[in-house]
Coordinates of C-alpha atoms in Angstrom, one line a residue:
Chain A
X1 CA 34.9 -15.2 -14.6
X2 CA 37.9 -16.1 -12.4
X3 CA 37.9 -17.7 -9.0
X4 CA 38.8 -14.3 -7.5
X5 CA 35.9 -12.6 -9.1
X6 CA 33.6 -15.2 -7.5
X7 CA 35.4 -14.8 -4.2
X8 CA 35.0 -11.1 -4.0
X9 CA 31.8 -10.5 -5.9
X10 CA 29.1 -9.8 -3.3
X11 CA 25.8 -11.4 -4.0
X12 CA 23.4 -8.6 -4.8
X13 CA 21.2 -7.8 -1.8
X14 CA 17.8 -9.2 -2.0
X15 CA 16.1 -5.7 -2.0
X16 CA 17.8 -4.9 -5.3
X17 CA 16.5 -8.2 -6.7
X18 CA 13.0 -7.4 -5.4
X19 CA 13.2 -4.0 -7.0
X20 CA 14.2 -5.3 -10.4
X21 CA 11.6 -8.1 -10.4
X22 CA 8.9 -5.6 -9.4
X23 CA 9.8 -3.1 -12.1
X24 CA 9.6 -5.9 -14.7
X25 CA 6.4 -7.4 -13.4
X26 CA 4.6 -4.1 -13.1
X27 CA 5.3 -3.1 -16.7
X28 CA 3.8 -6.5 -17.8
X29 CA 0.8 -6.0 -15.5
X30 CA 0.2 -2.5 -16.8
X31 CA 0.5 -3.3 -20.5
X32 CA -1.4 -6.6 -19.9
X33 CA 1.1 -8.4 -21.9
X34 CA 1.9 -12.0 -20.8
X35 CA 5.4 -13.5 -21.3
X36 CA 3.8 -15.7 -24.0
X37 CA 2.4 -12.6 -25.8
X38 CA 5.9 -11.1 -25.7
X39 CA 7.5 -14.2 -27.1
X40 CA 4.9 -14.2 -29.9
X41 CA 5.6 -10.5 -30.6
X42 CA 9.3 -11.3 -30.8
X43 CA 8.7 -14.2 -33.3
X44 CA 6.6 -12.0 -35.5
X45 CA 9.0 -9.1 -35.3
X46 CA 11.9 -11.5 -36.2
X47 CA 10.0 -12.6 -39.4
X48 CA 9.4 -9.0 -40.4
X49 CA 12.9 -7.9 -39.8
X50 CA 14.4 -10.8 -41.7
X51 CA 12.3 -9.9 -44.7
X52 CA 14.2 -6.6 -44.9
X53 CA 17.5 -7.7 -43.4
X54 CA 18.0 -11.4 -44.1
X55 CA 21.3 -11.6 -42.3
X56 CA 19.7 -11.0 -38.9
X57 CA 19.8 -14.0 -36.7
X58 CA 16.4 -14.3 -35.0
X59 CA 18.0 -15.8 -31.9
X60 CA 19.9 -12.6 -31.3
X61 CA 16.9 -10.4 -31.2
X62 CA 15.9 -9.3 -27.7
X63 CA 12.5 -7.8 -27.0
X64 CA 11.7 -6.6 -23.5
X65 CA 9.4 -4.3 -21.5
X66 CA 11.3 -1.8 -19.3
X67 CA 10.3 0.6 -16.7
X68 CA 12.4 3.7 -16.6
X69 CA 12.2 6.8 -14.4
X70 CA 9.7 8.7 -16.5
X71 CA 8.2 6.1 -18.8
X72 CA 7.6 2.4 -19.6
X73 CA 9.0 1.2 -22.9
X74 CA 9.0 -1.7 -25.2
X75 CA 12.6 -2.2 -26.3
X76 CA 13.7 -4.3 -29.3
X77 CA 17.5 -4.9 -29.6
X78 CA 18.4 -6.3 -33.0
X79 CA 22.2 -6.9 -33.5
X80 CA 23.3 -6.5 -37.1
X81 CA 26.2 -8.5 -38.6
X82 CA 29.0 -6.5 -40.0
X83 CA 29.4 -7.2 -43.7
X84 CA 32.5 -9.2 -44.3
X85 CA 33.9 -7.8 -47.5
Chain B
X1 CA -18.0 18.9 6.3
X2 CA -16.1 15.6 6.7
X3 CA -13.4 14.4 4.4
X4 CA -14.2 10.8 3.4
X5 CA -11.0 8.8 3.2
X6 CA -10.8 5.1 2.1
X7 CA -7.9 3.0 3.3
X8 CA -7.2 0.2 0.8
X9 CA -4.3 -2.0 -0.3
X10 CA -5.3 -4.7 -2.8
X11 CA -3.5 -7.4 -0.9
X12 CA -4.9 -8.6 2.4
X13 CA -3.0 -8.7 5.7
X14 CA -0.9 -5.6 5.1
X15 CA -2.5 -3.6 7.9
X16 CA -5.5 -1.7 6.5
X17 CA -7.6 -2.3 9.6
X18 CA -4.8 -1.5 12.0
X19 CA -4.1 1.7 10.0
X20 CA -7.8 2.7 10.0
X21 CA -8.1 2.2 13.7
X22 CA -4.9 4.0 14.6
X23 CA -5.5 6.9 12.2
X24 CA -9.1 7.3 13.4
X25 CA -8.0 7.2 17.0
X26 CA -5.1 9.6 16.5
X27 CA -7.3 12.1 14.6
X28 CA -9.9 12.0 17.5
X29 CA -7.1 12.4 20.1
X30 CA -6.2 15.7 18.3
X31 CA -9.8 16.9 18.6
X32 CA -11.4 15.9 15.3
X33 CA -14.8 14.3 15.1
X34 CA -14.1 10.9 13.5
X35 CA -16.2 8.0 12.2
X36 CA -14.6 4.8 11.1
X37 CA -16.6 2.5 8.8
X38 CA -15.9 -1.2 8.3
X39 CA -16.7 -1.8 4.7
X40 CA -15.6 -5.5 4.9
X41 CA -19.0 -7.0 4.9
X42 CA -19.0 -10.6 6.0
X43 CA -15.5 -10.4 7.4
X44 CA -15.7 -7.6 9.9
X45 CA -12.7 -6.9 12.0
X46 CA -12.4 -3.2 12.7
X47 CA -14.7 -3.7 15.7
X48 CA -12.2 -6.2 17.4
X49 CA -9.2 -4.1 16.5
X50 CA -10.9 -1.1 18.1
X51 CA -12.1 -3.2 21.1
X52 CA -15.7 -2.4 20.5
X53 CA -17.0 -5.9 19.4
X54 CA -19.2 -6.3 22.5
X55 CA -21.1 -3.1 21.8
X56 CA -22.5 -3.9 18.4
X57 CA -26.3 -3.8 18.1
X58 CA -26.8 -2.6 14.5
X59 CA -24.5 -2.6 11.6
X60 CA -23.9 -0.9 8.2
X61 CA -26.3 -3.2 6.4
X62 CA -29.1 -2.5 9.0
X63 CA -28.7 1.2 8.2
X64 CA -28.6 0.8 4.5
X65 CA -31.7 -1.5 4.6
X66 CA -33.6 0.9 6.9
X67 CA -33.8 -1.4 10.0
X68 CA -31.8 1.1 12.1
X69 CA -31.0 4.8 12.1
X70 CA -27.4 5.8 11.6
X71 CA -27.4 7.2 15.1
X72 CA -28.4 3.8 16.6
X73 CA -25.7 1.9 14.7
X74 CA -22.8 4.2 15.4
X75 CA -20.8 2.9 18.4
X76 CA -19.0 5.4 20.6
X77 CA -15.4 4.6 21.4
X78 CA -14.6 3.6 25.0
X79 CA -12.1 6.4 25.5
X80 CA -12.6 9.2 23.0
X81 CA -16.0 10.9 22.9
X82 CA -15.5 12.1 19.4
X83 CA -14.6 8.7 17.9
X84 CA -17.3 6.4 16.4
X85 CA -17.4 3.1 14.6
X86 CA -20.0 1.9 12.1
X87 CA -19.4 -1.9 12.0
X88 CA -19.9 -4.1 9.0
X89 CA -22.5 -6.9 9.0
X90 CA -21.0 -10.3 9.7
X91 CA -23.7 -12.5 8.4
X92 CA -24.2 -10.9 5.0
X93 CA -22.0 -10.6 1.9
X94 CA -20.6 -7.8 -0.2
X95 CA -23.7 -7.7 -2.4
X96 CA -25.8 -6.5 0.5
X97 CA -24.5 -3.0 -0.2
X98 CA -24.2 -1.0 -3.4
X99 CA -21.9 1.8 -4.4
X100 CA -24.9 4.2 -4.3
X101 CA -25.6 3.0 -0.8
X102 CA -22.1 3.9 0.3
X103 CA -22.3 7.4 -1.4
X104 CA -25.7 8.1 0.3
X105 CA -24.4 6.8 3.7
X106 CA -21.2 8.9 3.7
X107 CA -23.1 12.0 2.5
X108 CA -25.6 11.6 5.4
X109 CA -22.6 11.4 7.8
X110 CA -20.6 14.3 6.4
X111 CA -22.1 17.1 8.4
X112 CA -21.6 15.3 11.7
X113 CA -17.9 14.6 11.4
X114 CA -14.5 16.0 10.3
X115 CA -13.2 12.7 9.1
X116 CA -14.9 9.5 7.9
X117 CA -12.4 6.7 7.5
X118 CA -13.5 3.7 5.5
X119 CA -11.7 0.3 6.0
X120 CA -11.8 -1.4 2.6
X121 CA -11.9 -5.1 2.1
X122 CA -8.9 -6.8 0.4
X123 CA -9.2 -7.4 -3.3
X124 CA -10.3 -5.3 -6.2
X125 CA -13.9 -6.5 -6.7
X126 CA -17.3 -5.2 -5.6
X127 CA -16.3 -4.7 -2.0
X128 CA -13.4 -2.4 -3.0
X129 CA -15.5 -0.5 -5.5
X130 CA -18.2 0.1 -2.9
X131 CA -15.6 1.2 -0.4
X132 CA -14.1 3.9 -2.7
X133 CA -17.4 5.0 -4.2
X134 CA -18.0 7.6 -1.5
X135 CA -14.4 8.6 -1.0
X136 CA -12.8 12.0 -1.5
X137 CA -9.3 10.6 -0.9
X138 CA -7.7 7.2 -1.0
X139 CA -4.8 5.9 1.1
X140 CA -3.0 2.8 -0.1
X141 CA -1.3 0.7 2.6
X142 CA 1.5 -1.6 1.5
X143 CA 4.4 -3.4 3.0
X144 CA 7.9 -3.4 1.5
X145 CA 7.3 -6.9 -0.1
X146 CA 7.0 -7.8 -3.8
X147 CA 3.5 -9.2 -3.5
X148 CA 2.1 -6.2 -1.6
X149 CA 3.8 -3.6 -3.8
X150 CA 2.6 -5.4 -6.9
X151 CA -1.0 -5.4 -5.7
X152 CA -0.7 -1.8 -4.6
X153 CA 0.3 -0.8 -8.1
X154 CA -2.9 -2.4 -9.4
X155 CA -5.0 -0.5 -6.9
X156 CA -3.2 2.8 -7.8
X157 CA -4.4 2.3 -11.4
X158 CA -7.9 1.4 -10.4
X159 CA -8.2 4.4 -8.0
X160 CA -7.0 6.7 -10.9
X161 CA -9.5 5.1 -13.3
X162 CA -12.3 5.7 -10.7
X163 CA -11.2 9.3 -10.6
X164 CA -10.5 9.1 -6.9
X165 CA -6.7 9.8 -7.3
X166 CA -4.1 10.6 -6.7
X167 CA -3.9 8.1 -3.9
X168 CA -1.3 8.5 -1.2
X169 CA 0.9 5.8 0.2
X170 CA 1.4 4.4 3.7
X171 CA 4.3 1.9 3.9
X172 CA 3.7 -0.4 6.8
X173 CA 5.9 -2.7 8.7
X174 CA 9.2 -1.4 7.5
X175 CA 12.1 -3.0 9.2
X176 CA 15.0 -0.5 9.2
X177 CA 17.6 -3.1 10.2
X178 CA 16.7 -5.1 7.1
X179 CA 16.6 -2.0 4.9
X180 CA 20.1 -1.0 6.1
X181 CA 21.4 -4.4 5.2
X182 CA 19.9 -4.2 1.7
X183 CA 17.5 -7.0 2.4
X184 CA 14.3 -5.0 2.4
X185 CA 13.0 -2.3 0.0
X186 CA 13.3 1.1 1.5
X187 CA 10.6 3.8 1.5
X188 CA 12.3 5.6 -1.3
X189 CA 12.4 2.5 -3.5
X190 CA 8.8 1.6 -2.9
X191 CA 7.8 5.2 -3.7
X192 CA 10.0 5.1 -6.8
X193 CA 8.4 1.9 -8.0
X194 CA 4.8 2.9 -7.4
X195 CA 5.3 6.6 -8.3
X196 CA 2.8 7.6 -5.6
X197 CA 3.4 10.3 -3.0
X198 CA 4.1 8.8 0.5
X199 CA 2.0 10.0 3.4
X200 CA 4.1 8.1 5.9
X201 CA 6.1 5.0 7.0
X202 CA 5.1 2.8 9.9
X203 CA 8.0 0.7 11.4
X204 CA 7.6 -2.9 12.2
X205 CA 6.7 -2.9 15.8
X206 CA 6.0 -5.9 18.1
X207 CA 3.9 -3.7 20.3
X208 CA 1.2 -3.7 17.6
X209 CA 0.5 -7.4 18.4
X210 CA -0.1 -6.7 22.1
X211 CA -2.1 -3.6 21.6
X212 CA -4.3 -5.3 19.0
X213 CA -4.7 -8.3 21.4
X214 CA -6.1 -5.9 23.9
X215 CA -8.3 -4.0 21.4
X216 CA -6.4 -0.8 22.1
X217 CA -5.0 1.5 19.5
X218 CA -1.2 1.7 19.4
X219 CA -1.4 5.5 19.3
X220 CA -2.3 5.5 23.0
X221 CA 1.1 3.8 23.8
X222 CA 3.9 6.3 23.9
X223 CA 6.5 3.7 23.6
X224 CA 5.1 2.2 20.4
X225 CA 7.1 3.3 17.3
X226 CA 4.2 2.4 15.1
X227 CA 1.9 4.4 17.3
X228 CA 4.1 7.4 16.9
X229 CA 4.3 7.0 13.2
X230 CA 0.5 6.8 13.0
X231 CA 0.2 10.0 15.0
X232 CA 2.5 11.7 12.5
X233 CA 0.5 10.4 9.6
X234 CA -2.7 11.7 11.2
X235 CA -1.2 15.1 11.6
X236 CA -0.1 15.2 8.0
X237 CA -3.7 14.1 7.0
X238 CA -4.8 17.1 9.1
X239 CA -2.7 19.4 6.9
X240 CA 0.3 19.8 9.3
X241 CA 3.6 20.0 7.5
X242 CA 5.5 17.3 9.4
X243 CA 8.5 15.9 7.5
X244 CA 8.7 12.2 7.2
X245 CA 11.1 12.0 10.1
X246 CA 14.2 9.9 10.6
X247 CA 13.8 7.1 13.0
X248 CA 17.1 6.1 14.4
X249 CA 16.1 5.0 17.9
X250 CA 15.0 1.6 16.7
X251 CA 18.1 0.6 15.1
X252 CA 20.8 -1.3 16.9
X253 CA 24.3 -0.1 17.6
X254 CA 25.9 -1.5 14.5
X255 CA 23.2 0.1 12.3
X256 CA 23.7 3.3 14.1
X257 CA 27.5 3.3 13.6
X258 CA 27.4 2.1 10.0
X259 CA 23.9 2.8 8.9
X260 CA 24.5 6.5 8.6
X261 CA 27.6 6.0 6.5
X262 CA 26.5 3.2 4.2
X263 CA 22.8 2.5 4.9
X264 CA 19.7 4.1 3.7
X265 CA 17.9 6.6 6.0
X266 CA 15.0 5.5 8.1
X267 CA 11.9 7.6 8.3
X268 CA 8.4 7.4 9.7

């Protein structure tokens, strides 16, 4: 990020931050899944995925709870490495 | 036959008691027969907010335990002949009353009133469960703060689980100036996060402090923005179709000039 990006980028208003934090915490509250549970879920998921796709780097996997307009969802994002052939 | 409406919030200090007192007063001003019940046993406060603390002889627990008749315990408001308060006991705790007691009590009162408003204690334990046991409807008060909204979401779920839903939302102490600057959640954002229908918005209003100091309802004060908002909410409760109106008077000049262009709209 350049100096000018920093200069002109407005800090997000706190209401927007409040909204995003609330959306996340409410999904956790409702599913009754603690951040530790979610981390454990991610570890187990990584082991399982690697059994089938060994090239996946467990550190790249992202698992998150999201609140969207009509539904709450558990989202797992697993980047795959392109085969170098 | 009365509608029994419980005012709850989860979090303490967001304005349940003030809301109960003002909605009860506003409904009685418009000709309804109203009883307010303080269900916060051991921490009663609706009496002082309504300015009736010196008239208490018997309380809710006295009625439940048979030491007093309902008629003896109900305190008539100073100004409105159709407004009554059933105070909480101050020297007992929540376990002095059961959910069945609350159902029996409200059923006994139904034929005498048009509205029975129950001021719920903070929290989601026994006191909350007792306070919603006899309710037909539940209103959830929240402020536009992360802690209050989070607790409100818990209560929304518990009200649904108790088959008392869908609850309706009152957003209290909204500061339009902060909303316009993006530094406070707007009504629309709170409604979106909680996915609960709003019944109204009450603007932050310094006059609430002085009316509460005096033990008078803000709805008696025509210059109180919060009082006007409560009157609107009472009319909506009564079935009138009053849109959640824009409130621009309160905003300052800059907000008025730019708020309409860039800001979010204020409503009550």
